[in-house]
Amino acid sequence: MPEITMPRLSDTMQEGTITRWLKKPGDEIKRGDIIAEVETDKANMEIEAYDTGTLEQIVVNEGQTASIGQVIAIVGSGAGTQKQASPATTRTRTKDTPSSAARETATRSVQVANSKASRSAPGSHAQTLPVACASDWQNGEQGDTNNSKIKASPLARRMAEEHNIDLNQIQGTGPGGRIVRDDIEDFLERATPILVQPAVPQQEVPVVATAMHMTDVEISTPTSMQKTIARRLTESKQTIPHFYIGNDIDMTDALTLRQMFNASAGEKGLKISVNDLIVKSCALALEKFPEINCSWMDGQFVQHKRINIGIAVDIPAGLIVPVIHDANIKGVRSIAREAKTLAEKARASKLTPADLEGGTFSISNLGMIGVTDFIAVINPPEAAIMAIASVRKTYVPIDGQPVIRDLMHVTVSADHRILYGATVARFLQEVKQLLENPYMLLG
Amino acid sequence: MSTQQQKRLDAHKATGTETSQLIHLLEKEDRATLTHYYYQMVLIRHFEERTAEMYNRARIGGYCHLNLGEEATVVGFCAGLEPDDYVYTNYREHGYAICRDISANAVMAELFGKQDGCARGRGGSMHLFDLQRHFMGGYAIVGGQLPLATGAAFAIAYRGSHEVVACQMGDGATNGGPFHESLNLAKIYHLPIIYFIVNNQYAMSLQADKGSAVGELYRKACAYDMYSERVDGNDVLAVRDAVRNAAKRAREQHEPSLIEAVSYRFRGHSVVDPDRYRDEEEVKLGRAQDPIPTFAARLLAANILQERDLQEIEVQVQQEVDAAITFADESPYPPADSLFDYIYAPDDAQKGER
Amino acid sequence: MAEITYRQALHDTLREELLRDENVFLIGEEIGAFEGSYKITAGLLKEFGPKRVVDTPICENGFVGLAAGTAMLGLRPVVEIMTINFILLAMDEIVNHAAKIYYMFGGQCPVPMVIRTPGGGGQQLSATHSQNLEVWFAHVPGLKVMAPSSPADAKGMLRTAIRDNNPVIFLENFALYNTKGEVSDGEYTIPFGKAQITKEGTDLTIISYSRMASVALQVARRMEQEKHLSIEVVDLRSLRPLDHETIINSVRKTNRAIVFEEDWRSYGVGAEIAALVQEEAFDDLDAPIKRVASLEVPLPYSKTLEQEALTGAKQLTEAINALAPRRRRS
């Protein structure tokens, strides 16, 4: 049955009030008849019929208001059916629903969690990093040599400057990998520009934590660095399945080489240390065993393309591990120079974030103190760490004869999620080979 | 005395037999008034000639449109009005400003862009203004002044005062929209306004009857059922009388009028127009109808003035214009930090009737 | 206090000013006998007579210029231009004359004139009846441009406009006329050049004016409910002069901004605001400023195309979702 609806009588009209019906139920209606008067926002208008028939029922009475398109009356054939019309509340203006807002948000957060646009060349592993670990880790790819500019919002730059943060160590989560305020805030919250490890692993100095012997104790608050060390190494020990492989390395020839080198260097010249040789040999060995130059991140293997060796330095505030980048391609002298500088900066508390980030393998050397052997805690997110003990004169059989050689015990702690015994053992063999044939370190 | 001045003085000798016919028309006039008209015409002539010189000397910049040849029209127009009446003009306005009692000093200083100019250096040649003297501007947009003038007349009718508005324009303005809209509004609202067309027969380079469907521009008033007439722009008294009558009609009946004064532009459209588009013979003829020697001849013939009076007037005028140039030279430029003055009128700016 | 429509607020202000100052008069097409195309001037001809409420023929150039001329002699005309689309016919009188007379004549002659006109699209009136041209006037020194979004603002700002001694373009909007809001009694004025923070927030700022400011407020409230986003809404109210301070302070606070405007994007109001924000608050920006505006087409008649072209709550919501910071501040 044809329905008569409220017509739109002006461009701004949204509803109208029937002021007078000129027809009543039962009346004949012809197309073109004026059947009612309606008051709109602008004027009083007339409603014209577009149908012919009998007015069956008035749905909107005088004095009532209806929206445009709403049924106001029913026209029939005259059969007298008094069907109750369900007022169709069609509104001409549909409310704008936020179309895919919810979906979009979900997508965004998943994107944020799962992938980060890498700043460097495509195909890098950065895309699988979750936010939390990414901020102080730089992927090894030097990729975009043309675009060394980091994308960061002006606000993020300002904040980074204020807090002395190197933007290189921050992974941006903004569009196109832009570093934004959120990323800086994340970074500051973690507050870990420093990678540290304890001086004596697995030997915990009894820390006063309980209330049991409060009268015999002196309580002090750990520094920010100490808190960070505590947190990170606890995390390391709790989450990384450590295994350990040790070996003795005959350092006699290496020491000789060192002596010769240093003698020719003269009084004021650059002196190389045993540690410098160890750094170089580890770096070369890592070239041969790249799987050790790896990280475990969020269930994925992350292969580092650069070899950056961290060297632990003992400082008054605790321990700090500056990094020598690209140790595999640097000569021993460069390494020595750099290590010296880093150690000095460390003691003067002048290390920059750039000095501290990017490490892929660490070395902890307690040889100068007098240690037969020890085991280090892995420095996350690295796959392994090498503990260097003291060089000791030891009798070793050479061609059936006891000969005094300078032996140095070395232990590698490794992450069993990434590495297996055989690999680490072979790696250690390689290091040993290099140090026992130190001329291979030259160049 | 310059060559031009001498030529002017000699030109009236060329007119001969007509003078007797013109003498009696001057009998009803007041001697001082007629002398004043003559003085004004010569002043305008000399002022404009010196203005062209100053422009060439780069003391005046921008555009400069001169009333040379139109002096009778200018003086007649102004003379037909009362001091309180409001005047709107186009950009060819120096003469009108002077005849409405803005000093030659203030006008020249404005042309030089100085602080003591009648628009404080902000307007220049095309935007002279003096609120107290009801000289409501010089306007550079052709026809732009018409709706404004019509509005001023509307305000007069609104508040019931007795001034009239006289709106001067060129022939070109009659072809544009604002002309038609304004005349229509003036008629339907019964406004006290005189629309005054100075038909110097060229709208820049376009001849008046080529740009207008109707060559006799006063006839356009019929579209608005408005009184109109055409008058000889070179006859200062005829112009004055036409304006006076229109003013009376406006003042007493609130009926608008359209007057077309036919004159001739001696030079190009502006000081930078080399005027190559006009026929040389025509220009010669036009210049020969110079209203100043014509009027001088009439005054001499009617014994209103003597030869020596004419000479004296030349001298006075020269002094007045020299003084104006000196004044303009010595007036300072507006300071740079006054750049933002007058963008917005403050809350306590002059309110009420103006 | 009363809840009245935007239309009613304008009407009341016009009436109060007509009563207060005999120099105020209204002029425009259909404002008298027809009571106004949008009924803003309903009843005023009857109350004040044809001298104070003047119907004009269709000649915007003529009657806007006429109004300016009356203002030169001290009257205070309030011109109604039926829709902002028709203002183009009067551009010369507004921009070359009204805006410049006070300045170029050396400060002798103020032009105290108001031009009221609605903009906006969405009623299928097609291209020449649906534009938003306010930015053309906001560009011109010598003019003032106002764009209130609520009945309360409309009342106070129209009063200020009428009492101001300068030419004021007073932008209304078709779809705002029927909106309602709380309005204080009495003759209050709202100063020009002061934006209003209609909602405070910390995560991002929406800068808007006229009808879009009203939409922005609704969207912001909804986003707060649904997404726990704390959005600050700046209702400019005044385009020239523009309240730099409020805009900059807000962006300094939230670091992220959207300009939400009904006009076309290129060279629009948002272009000015984006430029000014990056000039004055560069180091506080955490993201580029987003402009959400209508698509750059002559507005088509067909309903579906028209809806596609016009910006609105949907586009604003999308922009908010794209711009909202990962970490919430609230």
mmCIF file of C-alpha atoms in Angstrom, chain B residues 86 88 110 118-120 122-124 126-132 136-139 141 143-159 177-178 181-182 184-185 188-189 191 338-354, chain C residues 18 21-25 27 50-52 54-76 89 92-93 96-99 101-112 140-144 163-167 240-241:
data_model
loop_
_atom_site.group_PDB
_atom_site.id
_atom_site.type_symbol
_atom_site.label_atom_id
_atom_site.label_comp_id
_atom_site.label_asym_id
_atom_site.label_seq_id
_atom_site.Cartn_x
_atom_site.Cartn_y
_atom_site.Cartn_z
ATOM 1 C CA TYR B 86 30.086 65.167 -0.861
ATOM 2 C CA TYR B 88 33.494 61.107 -5.135
ATOM 3 C CA GLU B 110 50.404 63.628 -1.364
ATOM 4 C CA CYS B 118 46.069 64.932 2.233
ATOM 5 C CA ALA B 119 46.108 61.154 2.656
ATOM 6 C CA ARG B 120 49.288 61.145 4.738
ATOM 7 C CA ARG B 122 49.253 56.482 1.851
ATOM 8 C CA GLY B 123 47.126 57.161 -1.202
ATOM 9 C CA GLY B 124 49.055 59.031 -3.863
ATOM 10 C CA MET B 126 44.697 58.226 -7.268
ATOM 11 C CA HIS B 127 43.557 58.379 -3.652
ATOM 12 C CA LEU B 128 43.333 61.966 -2.500
ATOM 13 C CA PHE B 129 40.966 62.438 0.427
ATOM 14 C CA ASP B 130 39.794 65.034 2.891
ATOM 15 C CA LEU B 131 37.005 64.062 5.234
ATOM 16 C CA GLN B 132 36.350 67.524 6.614
ATOM 17 C CA MET B 136 35.524 61.362 -0.302
ATOM 18 C CA GLY B 137 38.268 60.080 -2.532
ATOM 19 C CA GLY B 138 39.904 59.426 -5.579
ATOM 20 C CA TYR B 139 39.482 55.792 -6.619
ATOM 21 C CA ILE B 141 39.169 50.950 -9.758
ATOM 22 C CA GLY B 143 33.539 52.489 -11.461
ATOM 23 C CA GLY B 144 34.414 51.430 -7.925
ATOM 24 C CA GLN B 145 33.418 54.782 -6.531
ATOM 25 C CA LEU B 146 29.881 54.641 -7.852
ATOM 26 C CA PRO B 147 28.386 52.246 -5.332
ATOM 27 C CA LEU B 148 30.209 54.093 -2.562
ATOM 28 C CA ALA B 149 28.842 57.429 -3.692
ATOM 29 C CA THR B 150 25.404 55.898 -3.950
ATOM 30 C CA GLY B 151 25.808 54.684 -0.398
ATOM 31 C CA ALA B 152 26.820 58.103 0.801
ATOM 32 C CA ALA B 153 23.618 59.457 -0.748
ATOM 33 C CA PHE B 154 21.722 56.659 0.963
ATOM 34 C CA ALA B 155 23.170 57.757 4.290
ATOM 35 C CA ILE B 156 22.099 61.348 3.660
ATOM 36 C CA ALA B 157 18.560 60.205 2.907
ATOM 37 C CA TYR B 158 18.656 57.871 5.911
ATOM 38 C CA ARG B 159 19.532 60.580 8.383
ATOM 39 C CA GLY B 177 28.551 46.799 -13.908
ATOM 40 C CA PRO B 178 28.886 49.201 -10.981
ATOM 41 C CA GLU B 181 23.847 48.804 -10.415
ATOM 42 C CA SER B 182 24.432 52.195 -8.825
ATOM 43 C CA ASN B 184 19.416 51.532 -10.520
ATOM 44 C CA LEU B 185 19.799 51.658 -6.755
ATOM 45 C CA ILE B 188 14.731 52.856 -6.601
ATOM 46 C CA TYR B 189 15.859 54.312 -3.284
ATOM 47 C CA LEU B 191 18.779 59.154 -3.561
ATOM 48 C CA SER B 338 54.125 54.015 10.814
ATOM 49 C CA LEU B 339 53.600 51.298 8.229
ATOM 50 C CA PHE B 340 50.916 49.544 10.217
ATOM 51 C CA ASP B 341 49.014 52.639 11.214
ATOM 52 C CA TYR B 342 45.470 52.873 9.915
ATOM 53 C CA ILE B 343 44.956 49.237 8.994
ATOM 54 C CA TYR B 344 42.183 49.005 11.533
ATOM 55 C CA ALA B 345 40.182 51.835 12.997
ATOM 56 C CA PRO B 346 40.289 51.800 16.783
ATOM 57 C CA ASP B 347 37.171 51.463 18.858
ATOM 58 C CA ASP B 348 37.083 55.138 19.622
ATOM 59 C CA ALA B 349 37.428 56.203 16.014
ATOM 60 C CA GLN B 350 35.176 58.969 14.861
ATOM 61 C CA LYS B 351 31.598 57.863 15.068
ATOM 62 C CA GLY B 352 28.332 59.371 14.077
ATOM 63 C CA GLU B 353 27.716 61.734 11.229
ATOM 64 C CA ARG B 354 30.436 62.560 8.854
ATOM 65 C CA LEU C 18 18.850 47.951 15.901
ATOM 66 C CA ASP C 21 21.856 52.398 17.833
ATOM 67 C CA GLU C 22 19.843 54.248 15.217
ATOM 68 C CA ASN C 23 22.817 54.215 12.852
ATOM 69 C CA VAL C 24 22.586 50.428 12.578
ATOM 70 C CA PHE C 25 20.534 49.184 9.669
ATOM 71 C CA ILE C 27 20.490 45.559 4.021
ATOM 72 C CA PRO C 50 11.813 49.722 5.610
ATOM 73 C CA LYS C 51 14.273 52.445 6.529
ATOM 74 C CA ARG C 52 16.112 50.151 8.942
ATOM 75 C CA VAL C 54 16.323 47.432 3.410
ATOM 76 C CA ASP C 55 15.541 44.924 0.675
ATOM 77 C CA THR C 56 17.843 45.138 -2.328
ATOM 78 C CA PRO C 57 17.689 43.983 -5.898
ATOM 79 C CA ILE C 58 20.139 41.287 -6.931
ATOM 80 C CA CYS C 59 23.283 43.353 -7.349
ATOM 81 C CA GLU C 60 25.894 42.430 -4.771
ATOM 82 C CA ASN C 61 28.547 44.706 -6.211
ATOM 83 C CA GLY C 62 26.085 47.578 -6.028
ATOM 84 C CA PHE C 63 24.589 47.066 -2.618
ATOM 85 C CA VAL C 64 27.756 46.026 -0.831
ATOM 86 C CA GLY C 65 29.446 49.122 -2.233
ATOM 87 C CA LEU C 66 26.434 51.147 -1.244
ATOM 88 C CA ALA C 67 26.687 49.811 2.289
ATOM 89 C CA ALA C 68 30.363 50.734 2.395
ATOM 90 C CA GLY C 69 29.463 54.223 1.234
ATOM 91 C CA THR C 70 26.936 54.616 4.032
ATOM 92 C CA ALA C 71 29.585 53.464 6.488
ATOM 93 C CA MET C 72 31.910 56.167 5.184
ATOM 94 C CA LEU C 73 29.320 58.676 6.377
ATOM 95 C CA GLY C 74 28.988 57.060 9.791
ATOM 96 C CA LEU C 75 26.110 54.622 9.421
ATOM 97 C CA ARG C 76 26.637 51.027 10.568
ATOM 98 C CA LEU C 89 30.254 39.573 -7.126
ATOM 99 C CA ASP C 92 35.967 44.612 -5.564
ATOM 100 C CA GLU C 93 33.945 46.647 -3.123
ATOM 101 C CA ASN C 96 39.627 47.058 -2.969
ATOM 102 C CA HIS C 97 37.424 49.518 -1.173
ATOM 103 C CA ALA C 98 36.030 48.642 2.244
ATOM 104 C CA ALA C 99 39.246 46.990 3.371
ATOM 105 C CA ILE C 101 39.600 53.086 2.591
ATOM 106 C CA TYR C 102 40.702 53.708 6.147
ATOM 107 C CA TYR C 103 44.318 52.966 5.341
ATOM 108 C CA MET C 104 44.834 54.516 1.935
ATOM 109 C CA PHE C 105 43.157 57.735 2.885
ATOM 110 C CA GLY C 106 45.487 58.143 5.822
ATOM 111 C CA GLY C 107 43.225 57.098 8.660
ATOM 112 C CA GLN C 108 40.508 59.681 8.100
ATOM 113 C CA CYS C 109 37.513 57.529 7.329
ATOM 114 C CA PRO C 110 36.633 54.258 9.110
ATOM 115 C CA VAL C 111 34.261 51.834 7.392
ATOM 116 C CA PRO C 112 32.191 50.228 10.157
ATOM 117 C CA VAL C 140 43.272 40.612 3.362
ATOM 118 C CA PRO C 141 44.671 43.213 5.744
ATOM 119 C CA GLY C 142 41.991 45.703 6.607
ATOM 120 C CA LEU C 143 39.275 43.071 6.986
ATOM 121 C CA LYS C 144 38.281 41.123 10.044
ATOM 122 C CA ARG C 163 30.188 47.745 17.200
ATOM 123 C CA ASP C 164 33.587 47.377 15.545
ATOM 124 C CA ASN C 165 34.668 50.300 13.390
ATOM 125 C CA ASN C 166 36.057 48.108 10.648
ATOM 126 C CA PRO C 167 34.669 45.930 7.853
ATOM 127 C CA ARG C 240 41.516 37.352 11.188
ATOM 128 C CA PRO C 241 42.864 38.240 13.640
#
